[in-house]
Amino acid sequence: MFTCKPYEVDADMPIFPASEDEPVVLEHFLVEPGCKEDWVSGLLDLDAFQIEKNFNIEDISCTFEYDQIKLDTDAVQTKLTKGEGKSPEFPSEASQETEIGGCDEYRFDSNNADKARKLDTGSCKESYCPGNVGLENECQSVHKIDSGELMVKLSSTCISGLKDTNNHHSLLDQAAANELDEAFKNISGHETLLIDKNWLKKHDLYGLENYTEFDSSLNLMKFEEISTESDGKTVFSSIVDYCASSTHPVTGSLNDKSFSGEQQMKRKRVDGCEFLKTSTSDVSKIKFCFLDEGDRPEPLVSPKRSRKPPRRYIEESLEYESKSSNKKCGIGKRSKDRILHDRYPKYKWQNAEQVVYEDDSFNGGCIQVPFGLPMEKEQPHPKKNKPSLVQSSEESKDNRLLEHSKRLEIEPLLVESPEDFSEDECVARSYTAKGSSRRKRHISWTTEEVVKLVDGVSQCGVGRWTEIKRLLFSSSSHRTSVDLKDKWRNLLRASCAQLQIKEKVEQGRKQASNYVPESILWRVRELAVIYPYPRESRSKVSCTVPAVSSFPASTSNALVPLSTAV
DNA sequence: ATTAGGG
DNA sequence: CCCTAAT
């Protein structure tokens, strides 16, 4: 009935008396640790990892990543086969899997970011790769199964979920779940069970043919088949069947080893079967197709285009890498650009109106790029040499989401460079690893700052933000020239809006901190006439012109009177 | 590096 | 504010 997974169990510790239906495990191979790298690099060098378009993904938008892709050792060519895997035959020579360094199979999984990154540079479609597909080095044993036999590998972690009787789509009925529960109790310490075919049938779990594995997610079952192609090459097949109700997307934290770590992985929902074959002949493709009755492998991937990974995400991942590899300094913009191109070569990062895939064979499929990266806890920088703002900005993370107490740990570092913090705005930027967001902490513009900005514009003109910055905001390090530009734009809008609402009751005069006095807005409008802001000036400021003339001219600075300007 | 502009 | 493109 139930059997421990062979390589995890002492050979002489059968949990249940062996029965005739017990699966026959012909052989397995243990893994040598070193083999993975060779295999990976070889694969990558060959630029061979291609996932072609016929995935059977019903809802790729949010729910699944491919749980596992099992490849044979060379993983050289995966061939799209259809249906034949249903009744695989295992000739005696089938046992001649060649393995590199003893590895028979690898699991592409979400766990290994480094490998995923390597894969990114290849022809693997980026939407599948960033942080979502990796190579897991836990090579599993190879189970050879007589065609008539059935193995089920069931992870103990899923039993509790499996017996969720509230869900009528539950994979297992109560009795089955209880039996499994019992079985796991009996083999405490072992992770998996082998379950024979009769048991499955008894519990209406047909459809699980050959080598079947219940994965961490209780709703996801994995079928494993090993067959041999006509040319004698050994082929590993993987079929993943999504057995759960569509109303129960598999989400939430996955607690098996494959998905450990901070990354919250989602899984691709596979409707029907996904079939992956690999052969040892030559590396070229990985294809998926239906195994079930569906005749044609339709385009399985939803046409949604993958989103370009936000640059910030990539940069942060880069920083994460560099920190992990004990590289201290931040990455310069240039190198970042280069890496961006290296990593996502199919994106035209510049000089393109919109993102274009260079490879149009790719039809879609998308992932949600996780916005936050698992960051290591960042120790406060040792204050060996007085930290400059640049360094801190470069290496620290935003702190906006951080509790105030923690923020205080970082900010003092920023106050120390005297020239930059002559004013009160010493809290310009503070980052934290935890937030992993680089967003600047919002600092409201004070009226004084606005006045300074308006003065600057009146002196230097619109668009000369660096000059204004240098002249008037040199002491406030947190106001960059871009900030000035943004603020000016906002002032323009405010002035326009103000004009339109002006007649209306000055209700609730929003005493918000960022309230800009009306006089200033008038000046803004005047300046907008003098220095029309590109594009916006026409649509928004032009309407203000009549009103400006009626407003008393500001006397606080050398403002060109509107009459002369017009 | 700056600036404009969209989000 | 952020991000990107354009210059």
PDB file of C-alpha atoms in Angstrom, chain A residues 349-547:
ATOM      1  CA  TRP A 349      16.238  49.418 -22.889  1.00  0.00           C
ATOM      2  CA  GLN A 350      16.703  52.515 -24.835  1.00  0.00           C
ATOM      3  CA  ASN A 351      15.845  53.969 -28.148  1.00  0.00           C
ATOM      4  CA  ALA A 352      12.609  52.206 -28.430  1.00  0.00           C
ATOM      5  CA  GLU A 353       9.173  53.540 -28.153  1.00  0.00           C
ATOM      6  CA  GLN A 354       8.030  50.468 -26.478  1.00  0.00           C
ATOM      7  CA  VAL A 355       9.464  47.309 -25.298  1.00  0.00           C
ATOM      8  CA  VAL A 356       9.978  44.898 -28.079  1.00  0.00           C
ATOM      9  CA  TYR A 357      10.938  41.358 -28.025  1.00  0.00           C
ATOM     10  CA  GLU A 358      13.676  40.513 -30.306  1.00  0.00           C
ATOM     11  CA  ASP A 359      12.482  37.024 -30.437  1.00  0.00           C
ATOM     12  CA  ASP A 360       8.989  36.977 -31.657  1.00  0.00           C
ATOM     13  CA  SER A 361       8.612  33.299 -31.431  1.00  0.00           C
ATOM     14  CA  PHE A 362       7.699  33.922 -27.938  1.00  0.00           C
ATOM     15  CA  ASN A 363       4.059  34.342 -27.611  1.00  0.00           C
ATOM     16  CA  GLY A 364       3.619  35.448 -24.161  1.00  0.00           C
ATOM     17  CA  GLY A 365       3.487  34.233 -20.701  1.00  0.00           C
ATOM     18  CA  CYS A 366       4.150  36.546 -17.953  1.00  0.00           C
ATOM     19  CA  ILE A 367       5.117  36.627 -14.444  1.00  0.00           C
ATOM     20  CA  GLN A 368       4.685  39.154 -11.860  1.00  0.00           C
ATOM     21  CA  VAL A 369       7.998  40.450 -11.045  1.00  0.00           C
ATOM     22  CA  PRO A 370       8.308  40.510  -7.360  1.00  0.00           C
ATOM     23  CA  PHE A 371       8.862  43.994  -6.337  1.00  0.00           C
ATOM     24  CA  GLY A 372      10.685  43.342  -3.221  1.00  0.00           C
ATOM     25  CA  LEU A 373      13.629  41.162  -3.212  1.00  0.00           C
ATOM     26  CA  PRO A 374      14.546  39.068  -0.334  1.00  0.00           C
ATOM     27  CA  MET A 375      17.135  41.143   1.252  1.00  0.00           C
ATOM     28  CA  GLU A 376      19.560  40.113   3.763  1.00  0.00           C
ATOM     29  CA  LYS A 377      19.359  42.006   6.907  1.00  0.00           C
ATOM     30  CA  GLU A 378      21.513  44.910   6.427  1.00  0.00           C
ATOM     31  CA  GLN A 379      23.720  45.766   9.236  1.00  0.00           C
ATOM     32  CA  PRO A 380      24.159  49.388   9.876  1.00  0.00           C
ATOM     33  CA  HIS A 381      27.287  50.383   8.174  1.00  0.00           C
ATOM     34  CA  PRO A 382      30.220  50.517  10.399  1.00  0.00           C
ATOM     35  CA  LYS A 383      31.128  54.110  10.611  1.00  0.00           C
ATOM     36  CA  LYS A 384      34.672  53.576   9.758  1.00  0.00           C
ATOM     37  CA  ASN A 385      34.982  56.407   7.360  1.00  0.00           C
ATOM     38  CA  LYS A 386      32.469  59.042   7.583  1.00  0.00           C
ATOM     39  CA  PRO A 387      29.729  57.997   5.302  1.00  0.00           C
ATOM     40  CA  SER A 388      28.943  60.350   2.574  1.00  0.00           C
ATOM     41  CA  LEU A 389      25.475  60.812   1.389  1.00  0.00           C
ATOM     42  CA  VAL A 390      26.296  59.244  -1.861  1.00  0.00           C
ATOM     43  CA  GLN A 391      27.533  56.141  -0.332  1.00  0.00           C
ATOM     44  CA  SER A 392      24.624  55.877   1.936  1.00  0.00           C
ATOM     45  CA  SER A 393      22.215  56.463  -0.822  1.00  0.00           C
ATOM     46  CA  GLU A 394      23.946  53.957  -2.861  1.00  0.00           C
ATOM     47  CA  GLU A 395      24.042  51.220  -0.403  1.00  0.00           C
ATOM     48  CA  SER A 396      21.132  51.742   1.789  1.00  0.00           C
ATOM     49  CA  LYS A 397      17.559  51.189   1.090  1.00  0.00           C
ATOM     50  CA  ASP A 398      14.584  53.246   1.597  1.00  0.00           C
ATOM     51  CA  ASN A 399      13.160  53.373   4.834  1.00  0.00           C
ATOM     52  CA  ARG A 400       9.784  54.548   4.249  1.00  0.00           C
ATOM     53  CA  LEU A 401       8.228  51.359   5.295  1.00  0.00           C
ATOM     54  CA  LEU A 402      10.380  50.978   8.240  1.00  0.00           C
ATOM     55  CA  GLU A 403       9.359  51.634  11.719  1.00  0.00           C
ATOM     56  CA  HIS A 404      10.477  54.876  13.031  1.00  0.00           C
ATOM     57  CA  SER A 405      12.764  53.409  15.573  1.00  0.00           C
ATOM     58  CA  LYS A 406      14.710  51.609  12.990  1.00  0.00           C
ATOM     59  CA  ARG A 407      14.861  54.617  10.827  1.00  0.00           C
ATOM     60  CA  LEU A 408      16.650  56.469  13.474  1.00  0.00           C
ATOM     61  CA  GLU A 409      19.450  54.053  13.274  1.00  0.00           C
ATOM     62  CA  ILE A 410      20.248  55.055   9.790  1.00  0.00           C
ATOM     63  CA  GLU A 411      19.565  58.671   9.636  1.00  0.00           C
ATOM     64  CA  PRO A 412      22.354  59.793  11.897  1.00  0.00           C
ATOM     65  CA  LEU A 413      24.717  58.452   9.343  1.00  0.00           C
ATOM     66  CA  LEU A 414      23.377  60.853   6.867  1.00  0.00           C
ATOM     67  CA  VAL A 415      23.705  63.912   8.932  1.00  0.00           C
ATOM     68  CA  GLU A 416      27.362  63.795   9.066  1.00  0.00           C
ATOM     69  CA  SER A 417      28.530  65.353   5.936  1.00  0.00           C
ATOM     70  CA  PRO A 418      28.453  68.972   6.864  1.00  0.00           C
ATOM     71  CA  GLU A 419      28.281  70.656   3.554  1.00  0.00           C
ATOM     72  CA  ASP A 420      25.195  68.859   2.475  1.00  0.00           C
ATOM     73  CA  PHE A 421      23.155  69.359   5.535  1.00  0.00           C
ATOM     74  CA  SER A 422      23.346  72.877   6.543  1.00  0.00           C
ATOM     75  CA  GLU A 423      19.631  73.018   6.705  1.00  0.00           C
ATOM     76  CA  ASP A 424      17.003  71.175   8.473  1.00  0.00           C
ATOM     77  CA  GLU A 425      16.533  68.681   5.746  1.00  0.00           C
ATOM     78  CA  CYS A 426      19.112  66.410   7.065  1.00  0.00           C
ATOM     79  CA  VAL A 427      16.810  63.501   6.709  1.00  0.00           C
ATOM     80  CA  ALA A 428      16.946  63.600   3.004  1.00  0.00           C
ATOM     81  CA  ARG A 429      17.099  60.016   2.128  1.00  0.00           C
ATOM     82  CA  SER A 430      17.180  57.130   4.333  1.00  0.00           C
ATOM     83  CA  TYR A 431      16.871  53.684   3.162  1.00  0.00           C
ATOM     84  CA  THR A 432      16.503  50.410   4.682  1.00  0.00           C
ATOM     85  CA  ALA A 433      17.135  46.985   3.539  1.00  0.00           C
ATOM     86  CA  LYS A 434      13.821  45.937   4.777  1.00  0.00           C
ATOM     87  CA  GLY A 435      11.769  48.176   2.639  1.00  0.00           C
ATOM     88  CA  SER A 436      13.915  47.249  -0.275  1.00  0.00           C
ATOM     89  CA  SER A 437      12.272  50.130  -1.919  1.00  0.00           C
ATOM     90  CA  ARG A 438      14.379  52.903  -3.039  1.00  0.00           C
ATOM     91  CA  ARG A 439      11.751  55.455  -2.875  1.00  0.00           C
ATOM     92  CA  LYS A 440      12.758  58.608  -1.234  1.00  0.00           C
ATOM     93  CA  ARG A 441      10.986  59.409   1.864  1.00  0.00           C
ATOM     94  CA  HIS A 442       8.479  62.024   1.107  1.00  0.00           C
ATOM     95  CA  ILE A 443       9.361  65.380   2.448  1.00  0.00           C
ATOM     96  CA  SER A 444       6.773  67.976   1.948  1.00  0.00           C
ATOM     97  CA  TRP A 445       7.744  71.128   0.295  1.00  0.00           C
ATOM     98  CA  THR A 446       7.704  73.977   2.645  1.00  0.00           C
ATOM     99  CA  THR A 447       6.501  77.344   1.631  1.00  0.00           C
ATOM    100  CA  GLU A 448      10.005  78.642   1.883  1.00  0.00           C
ATOM    101  CA  GLU A 449      11.171  76.082  -0.526  1.00  0.00           C
ATOM    102  CA  VAL A 450       8.431  76.921  -2.902  1.00  0.00           C
ATOM    103  CA  VAL A 451       9.324  80.550  -2.696  1.00  0.00           C
ATOM    104  CA  LYS A 452      12.890  79.693  -3.373  1.00  0.00           C
ATOM    105  CA  LEU A 453      11.871  77.655  -6.317  1.00  0.00           C
ATOM    106  CA  VAL A 454       9.742  80.386  -7.716  1.00  0.00           C
ATOM    107  CA  ASP A 455      12.525  82.826  -7.208  1.00  0.00           C
ATOM    108  CA  GLY A 456      14.873  80.501  -8.908  1.00  0.00           C
ATOM    109  CA  VAL A 457      12.612  80.119 -11.859  1.00  0.00           C
ATOM    110  CA  SER A 458      12.177  83.803 -12.110  1.00  0.00           C
ATOM    111  CA  GLN A 459      15.870  84.290 -12.075  1.00  0.00           C
ATOM    112  CA  CYS A 460      17.081  81.452 -14.152  1.00  0.00           C
ATOM    113  CA  GLY A 461      14.069  80.505 -16.111  1.00  0.00           C
ATOM    114  CA  VAL A 462      12.133  77.335 -16.371  1.00  0.00           C
ATOM    115  CA  GLY A 463      14.112  74.306 -17.210  1.00  0.00           C
ATOM    116  CA  ARG A 464      17.367  75.339 -15.709  1.00  0.00           C
ATOM    117  CA  TRP A 465      16.842  73.171 -12.777  1.00  0.00           C
ATOM    118  CA  THR A 466      20.387  72.360 -12.070  1.00  0.00           C
ATOM    119  CA  GLU A 467      21.205  75.978 -12.010  1.00  0.00           C
ATOM    120  CA  ILE A 468      18.363  76.722  -9.669  1.00  0.00           C
ATOM    121  CA  LYS A 469      19.412  73.861  -7.598  1.00  0.00           C
ATOM    122  CA  ARG A 470      22.919  75.122  -7.439  1.00  0.00           C
ATOM    123  CA  LEU A 471      21.935  78.646  -6.651  1.00  0.00           C
ATOM    124  CA  LEU A 472      19.151  78.178  -4.218  1.00  0.00           C
ATOM    125  CA  PHE A 473      19.003  74.617  -3.124  1.00  0.00           C
ATOM    126  CA  SER A 474      22.619  73.785  -2.719  1.00  0.00           C
ATOM    127  CA  SER A 475      22.093  73.420   0.950  1.00  0.00           C
ATOM    128  CA  SER A 476      19.142  71.112   0.729  1.00  0.00           C
ATOM    129  CA  SER A 477      20.537  67.947  -0.538  1.00  0.00           C
ATOM    130  CA  HIS A 478      17.240  66.218  -0.739  1.00  0.00           C
ATOM    131  CA  ARG A 479      15.945  68.469  -3.437  1.00  0.00           C
ATOM    132  CA  THR A 480      17.377  67.415  -6.653  1.00  0.00           C
ATOM    133  CA  SER A 481      16.999  69.219  -9.866  1.00  0.00           C
ATOM    134  CA  VAL A 482      14.458  66.667 -10.863  1.00  0.00           C
ATOM    135  CA  ASP A 483      12.583  67.408  -7.718  1.00  0.00           C
ATOM    136  CA  LEU A 484      12.569  71.037  -8.597  1.00  0.00           C
ATOM    137  CA  LYS A 485      11.244  70.255 -11.976  1.00  0.00           C
ATOM    138  CA  ASP A 486       8.543  68.063 -10.566  1.00  0.00           C
ATOM    139  CA  LYS A 487       7.600  70.613  -8.044  1.00  0.00           C
ATOM    140  CA  TRP A 488       7.388  73.290 -10.612  1.00  0.00           C
ATOM    141  CA  ARG A 489       5.145  71.174 -12.674  1.00  0.00           C
ATOM    142  CA  ASN A 490       2.969  70.550  -9.715  1.00  0.00           C
ATOM    143  CA  LEU A 491       2.887  74.223  -8.961  1.00  0.00           C
ATOM    144  CA  LEU A 492       1.735  74.896 -12.423  1.00  0.00           C
ATOM    145  CA  ARG A 493      -1.046  72.470 -12.078  1.00  0.00           C
ATOM    146  CA  ALA A 494      -1.933  73.847  -8.736  1.00  0.00           C
ATOM    147  CA  SER A 495      -2.040  77.319 -10.046  1.00  0.00           C
ATOM    148  CA  CYS A 496      -4.263  76.306 -12.841  1.00  0.00           C
ATOM    149  CA  ALA A 497      -6.507  74.345 -10.621  1.00  0.00           C
ATOM    150  CA  GLN A 498      -6.606  77.143  -8.208  1.00  0.00           C
ATOM    151  CA  LEU A 499      -7.726  79.467 -10.858  1.00  0.00           C
ATOM    152  CA  GLN A 500     -10.563  77.268 -11.818  1.00  0.00           C
ATOM    153  CA  ILE A 501     -11.763  76.780  -8.357  1.00  0.00           C
ATOM    154  CA  LYS A 502     -11.038  80.246  -7.351  1.00  0.00           C
ATOM    155  CA  GLU A 503     -14.555  81.476  -7.624  1.00  0.00           C
ATOM    156  CA  LYS A 504     -15.802  78.652  -5.632  1.00  0.00           C
ATOM    157  CA  VAL A 505     -15.959  78.836  -1.969  1.00  0.00           C
ATOM    158  CA  GLU A 506     -12.536  78.542  -0.569  1.00  0.00           C
ATOM    159  CA  GLN A 507     -13.816  75.728   1.338  1.00  0.00           C
ATOM    160  CA  GLY A 508     -11.737  74.059   3.811  1.00  0.00           C
ATOM    161  CA  ARG A 509      -8.706  75.820   2.527  1.00  0.00           C
ATOM    162  CA  LYS A 510      -6.985  72.569   2.879  1.00  0.00           C
ATOM    163  CA  GLN A 511      -4.707  73.349   5.647  1.00  0.00           C
ATOM    164  CA  ALA A 512      -2.560  70.528   4.554  1.00  0.00           C
ATOM    165  CA  SER A 513       1.081  71.014   5.125  1.00  0.00           C
ATOM    166  CA  ASN A 514       1.758  71.266   1.479  1.00  0.00           C
ATOM    167  CA  TYR A 515      -0.602  74.059   0.957  1.00  0.00           C
ATOM    168  CA  VAL A 516       0.902  76.667  -1.238  1.00  0.00           C
ATOM    169  CA  PRO A 517      -0.165  80.189  -0.599  1.00  0.00           C
ATOM    170  CA  GLU A 518      -2.178  81.687  -3.299  1.00  0.00           C
ATOM    171  CA  SER A 519       0.179  84.522  -3.864  1.00  0.00           C
ATOM    172  CA  ILE A 520       2.856  82.091  -4.748  1.00  0.00           C
ATOM    173  CA  LEU A 521       0.612  80.376  -7.142  1.00  0.00           C
ATOM    174  CA  TRP A 522      -0.063  83.632  -8.795  1.00  0.00           C
ATOM    175  CA  ARG A 523       3.581  84.157  -9.219  1.00  0.00           C
ATOM    176  CA  VAL A 524       3.865  80.714 -10.605  1.00  0.00           C
ATOM    177  CA  ARG A 525       1.322  81.554 -13.149  1.00  0.00           C
ATOM    178  CA  GLU A 526       3.060  84.698 -14.090  1.00  0.00           C
ATOM    179  CA  LEU A 527       6.296  82.912 -14.473  1.00  0.00           C
ATOM    180  CA  ALA A 528       4.594  80.287 -16.485  1.00  0.00           C
ATOM    181  CA  VAL A 529       3.672  82.939 -18.913  1.00  0.00           C
ATOM    182  CA  ILE A 530       7.153  84.247 -19.015  1.00  0.00           C
ATOM    183  CA  TYR A 531       8.760  80.881 -19.206  1.00  0.00           C
ATOM    184  CA  PRO A 532       6.260  78.601 -20.722  1.00  0.00           C
ATOM    185  CA  TYR A 533       6.685  75.159 -19.516  1.00  0.00           C
ATOM    186  CA  PRO A 534       6.914  72.794 -22.407  1.00  0.00           C
ATOM    187  CA  ARG A 535       3.620  71.383 -23.385  1.00  0.00           C
ATOM    188  CA  GLU A 536       1.950  71.986 -20.145  1.00  0.00           C
ATOM    189  CA  SER A 537       2.164  75.688 -20.433  1.00  0.00           C
ATOM    190  CA  ARG A 538      -0.067  75.775 -23.398  1.00  0.00           C
ATOM    191  CA  SER A 539      -2.908  73.769 -22.144  1.00  0.00           C
ATOM    192  CA  LYS A 540      -2.932  74.755 -18.574  1.00  0.00           C
ATOM    193  CA  VAL A 541      -1.365  78.073 -18.172  1.00  0.00           C
ATOM    194  CA  SER A 542      -2.851  79.773 -21.098  1.00  0.00           C
ATOM    195  CA  CYS A 543      -6.174  79.711 -19.428  1.00  0.00           C
ATOM    196  CA  THR A 544      -4.715  81.584 -16.565  1.00  0.00           C
ATOM    197  CA  VAL A 545      -3.506  84.507 -18.519  1.00  0.00           C
ATOM    198  CA  PRO A 546      -6.590  86.633 -18.228  1.00  0.00           C
ATOM    199  CA  ALA A 547      -6.721  86.215 -14.534  1.00  0.00           C
TER     200      ALA A 547
END
